[in-house]
């Protein structure tokens, strides 16, 4: 049984095979707890190969989905979104509005959001790409702190002449070390409401 489990787990591009193989491998491990140790190492190897293979297949499928149907945001001559689309938050521009996808969906799993014109109901808007001070990579803790301060200052400026800041929630994304070293020293600043609304924060 252990050999069969190991073989099935190796057929990673036939998703049902590693699933069955992992099940057989677990059965081998259960039997080994009852004093039958034959094939334990093969079972553990099979589980490792099977789970890694399934993760690889899921990654390839989601990547293929993204490249074929993911980034499809249409804009007018000044860059405003003109129709519903999808995209990664990191790829959105200042003034873009969007909604979170349903939890558990493929889009939610890989971080893709539903982009809409701001005239339509939405929950979130990119209100600023705020520059983060510094030249060399400061470390994750420090870059998170600088991101928060940069977005906070931008939000205060944006809402200084209105009461919008009292009803809006905010959060932000900091660049990763790879993005920083590639020249991206900007914080993605996002604001929104508990309930969907229409129009832009800057209106």
Coordinates of C-alpha atoms in Angstrom, one line a residue:
X1 CA 0.0 0.0 0.0
X2 CA 2.8 2.4 0.8
X3 CA 4.4 1.9 -2.6
X4 CA 1.1 2.5 -4.3
X5 CA 0.6 5.7 -2.3
X6 CA 4.0 6.9 -3.2
X7 CA 3.5 6.2 -6.9
X8 CA 0.1 7.9 -7.0
X9 CA 1.4 11.0 -5.2
X10 CA 4.0 11.4 -7.9
X11 CA 1.3 11.9 -10.6
X12 CA 0.9 15.6 -9.6
X13 CA -0.7 16.7 -12.9
X14 CA -3.6 14.3 -12.4
X15 CA -5.0 15.9 -9.2
X16 CA -7.1 12.9 -8.2
X17 CA -4.0 10.6 -8.1
X18 CA -2.1 12.5 -5.4
X19 CA -5.3 12.9 -3.4
X20 CA -5.9 9.2 -3.4
X21 CA -2.2 8.6 -2.7
X22 CA -2.3 10.9 0.3
X23 CA -5.3 9.0 1.6
X24 CA -3.5 5.7 1.2
X25 CA -0.4 7.1 2.8
X26 CA -2.4 8.3 5.8
X27 CA -3.9 4.8 6.1
X28 CA -0.4 3.4 6.2
X29 CA 0.6 5.7 9.0
X30 CA -2.5 4.8 10.9
X31 CA -1.7 1.1 10.6
X32 CA 1.9 1.8 11.6
X33 CA 0.6 3.1 15.0
X34 CA -0.9 -0.3 15.5
X35 CA 2.6 -1.9 15.3
X36 CA 2.8 -2.3 11.6
X37 CA 5.8 -0.1 10.5
X38 CA 6.1 -1.4 7.0
X39 CA 6.2 1.5 4.5
X40 CA 6.1 4.4 7.0
X41 CA 9.0 6.3 5.3
X42 CA 7.4 5.8 1.9
X43 CA 4.1 7.0 3.2
X44 CA 5.6 10.2 4.7
X45 CA 7.5 10.8 1.4
X46 CA 4.3 10.3 -0.5
X47 CA 2.4 12.8 1.6
X48 CA 5.2 15.3 1.2
X49 CA 5.4 14.9 -2.6
X50 CA 1.6 14.8 -2.9
X51 CA 0.9 18.0 -0.9
X52 CA 3.8 19.8 -2.6
X53 CA 2.5 18.7 -6.0
X54 CA -1.0 19.8 -5.3
X55 CA 0.2 23.2 -4.2
X56 CA 2.2 23.5 -7.4
X57 CA -0.8 22.6 -9.5
X58 CA -3.0 25.1 -7.7
X59 CA -0.4 27.8 -8.1
X60 CA -0.1 27.1 -11.9
X61 CA -3.9 27.1 -12.3
X62 CA -4.4 30.3 -10.4
X63 CA -1.5 32.0 -12.3
X64 CA -3.0 30.9 -15.6
X65 CA -6.4 32.2 -14.6
X66 CA -4.8 35.5 -13.6
X67 CA -2.9 36.0 -16.8
X68 CA -5.9 35.1 -19.0
X69 CA -8.7 36.8 -17.1
X70 CA -7.1 38.8 -14.3
X71 CA -5.9 42.3 -15.2
X72 CA -8.7 43.7 -17.4
X73 CA -9.2 47.2 -16.1
X74 CA -10.4 49.7 -18.8
X75 CA -9.5 53.4 -18.4
X76 CA -10.3 56.6 -20.2
X77 CA -7.7 59.1 -21.4
X78 CA -7.1 60.5 -17.9
X79 CA -6.7 57.1 -16.3
X80 CA -10.2 56.8 -14.7
X81 CA -11.7 53.4 -14.6
X82 CA -14.6 53.2 -17.1
X83 CA -16.0 49.6 -16.6
X84 CA -16.0 46.8 -14.1
X85 CA -12.8 44.7 -14.0
X86 CA -10.4 42.9 -11.7
X87 CA -6.8 43.5 -10.6
X88 CA -4.3 43.3 -7.7
X89 CA -4.5 46.1 -5.2
X90 CA -0.8 46.7 -5.7
X91 CA -1.4 47.5 -9.4
X92 CA -4.2 50.0 -8.8
X93 CA -3.9 53.8 -9.2
X94 CA -4.8 56.7 -7.0
X95 CA -8.6 57.3 -7.4
X96 CA -9.4 53.6 -8.2
X97 CA -12.4 52.2 -6.4
X98 CA -13.0 48.5 -5.7
X99 CA -14.9 45.9 -3.7
X100 CA -13.5 42.8 -2.0
X101 CA -14.4 39.5 -3.7
X102 CA -16.4 36.8 -1.9
X103 CA -14.4 35.0 0.8
X104 CA -13.3 31.6 -0.3
X105 CA -13.4 32.5 -4.0
X106 CA -10.4 32.1 -6.3
X107 CA -10.0 35.8 -6.6
X108 CA -10.0 36.2 -2.8
X109 CA -7.5 33.5 -2.4
X110 CA -4.9 35.1 -4.7
X111 CA -5.6 38.7 -3.7
X112 CA -7.5 40.0 -6.7
X113 CA -10.2 42.6 -6.2
X114 CA -13.3 43.7 -8.2
X115 CA -12.5 47.2 -9.6
X116 CA -15.5 49.5 -10.5
X117 CA -15.9 53.1 -11.6
X118 CA -16.3 55.2 -8.5
X119 CA -19.8 56.3 -9.6
X120 CA -20.9 52.7 -8.8
X121 CA -21.3 51.4 -5.3
X122 CA -18.0 50.4 -3.7
X123 CA -16.3 50.0 -0.4
X124 CA -12.7 51.0 -0.9
X125 CA -10.7 53.6 -2.8
X126 CA -7.0 54.2 -3.3
X127 CA -6.6 57.7 -2.0
X128 CA -2.8 58.1 -2.2
X129 CA 0.5 56.4 -3.2
X130 CA 2.5 58.1 -0.5
X131 CA 6.3 58.3 -0.7
X132 CA 8.1 56.5 2.1
X133 CA 11.3 58.3 3.3
X134 CA 14.6 56.5 3.1
X135 CA 16.9 55.0 0.5
X136 CA 18.1 51.7 1.9
X137 CA 15.7 48.9 2.9
X138 CA 14.8 49.7 6.5
X139 CA 13.4 46.3 7.5
X140 CA 9.8 45.1 7.6
X141 CA 8.9 46.6 11.0
X142 CA 10.3 50.0 10.1
X143 CA 8.8 50.1 6.6
X144 CA 5.4 49.2 8.1
X145 CA 5.7 52.1 10.6
X146 CA 6.8 54.5 7.8
X147 CA 3.9 53.3 5.6
X148 CA 1.4 54.0 8.4
X149 CA 2.8 57.5 9.0
X150 CA 2.9 58.4 5.3
X151 CA -0.7 57.3 4.7
X152 CA -1.9 58.9 7.9
X153 CA -0.4 62.3 6.9
X154 CA -1.9 61.9 3.4
X155 CA -5.4 61.1 4.9
X156 CA -5.3 64.1 7.2
X157 CA -4.5 66.4 4.3
X158 CA -7.3 64.8 2.2
X159 CA -10.0 65.1 4.8
X160 CA -8.9 68.4 6.5
X161 CA -11.8 70.4 5.0
X162 CA -14.6 67.9 5.6
X163 CA -16.0 65.5 8.1
X164 CA -15.4 62.4 5.9
X165 CA -12.5 61.3 8.0
X166 CA -14.8 60.5 10.9
X167 CA -16.7 57.8 9.0
X168 CA -14.0 56.2 7.0
X169 CA -11.8 53.3 7.8
X170 CA -8.2 53.2 6.5
X171 CA -5.5 50.6 5.9
X172 CA -2.3 50.5 3.8
X173 CA 0.1 48.2 2.0
X174 CA 3.9 48.5 2.4
X175 CA 6.3 47.5 -0.3
X176 CA 8.1 44.2 0.1
X177 CA 11.9 44.1 0.3
X178 CA 12.0 43.0 -3.3
X179 CA 9.8 45.8 -4.4
X180 CA 11.8 48.3 -2.4
X181 CA 15.1 47.3 -3.9
X182 CA 13.4 47.5 -7.3
X183 CA 12.7 51.2 -6.7
X184 CA 9.1 51.1 -5.3
X185 CA 9.3 53.3 -2.2
X186 CA 5.6 54.1 -2.0
X187 CA 2.8 53.1 0.4
X188 CA -0.6 52.2 -1.0
X189 CA -3.1 54.1 1.1
X190 CA -6.7 52.9 1.1
X191 CA -9.9 54.3 2.7
X192 CA -13.4 53.0 2.8
X193 CA -16.7 52.6 4.6
X194 CA -18.5 49.8 6.3
X195 CA -21.4 50.3 3.8
X196 CA -20.9 50.6 0.1
X197 CA -21.1 54.2 -1.2
X198 CA -20.8 56.0 -4.5
X199 CA -18.5 58.8 -5.6
X200 CA -14.8 59.5 -4.8
X201 CA -13.4 60.5 -1.4
X202 CA -11.7 63.5 -3.1
X203 CA -15.0 64.9 -4.5

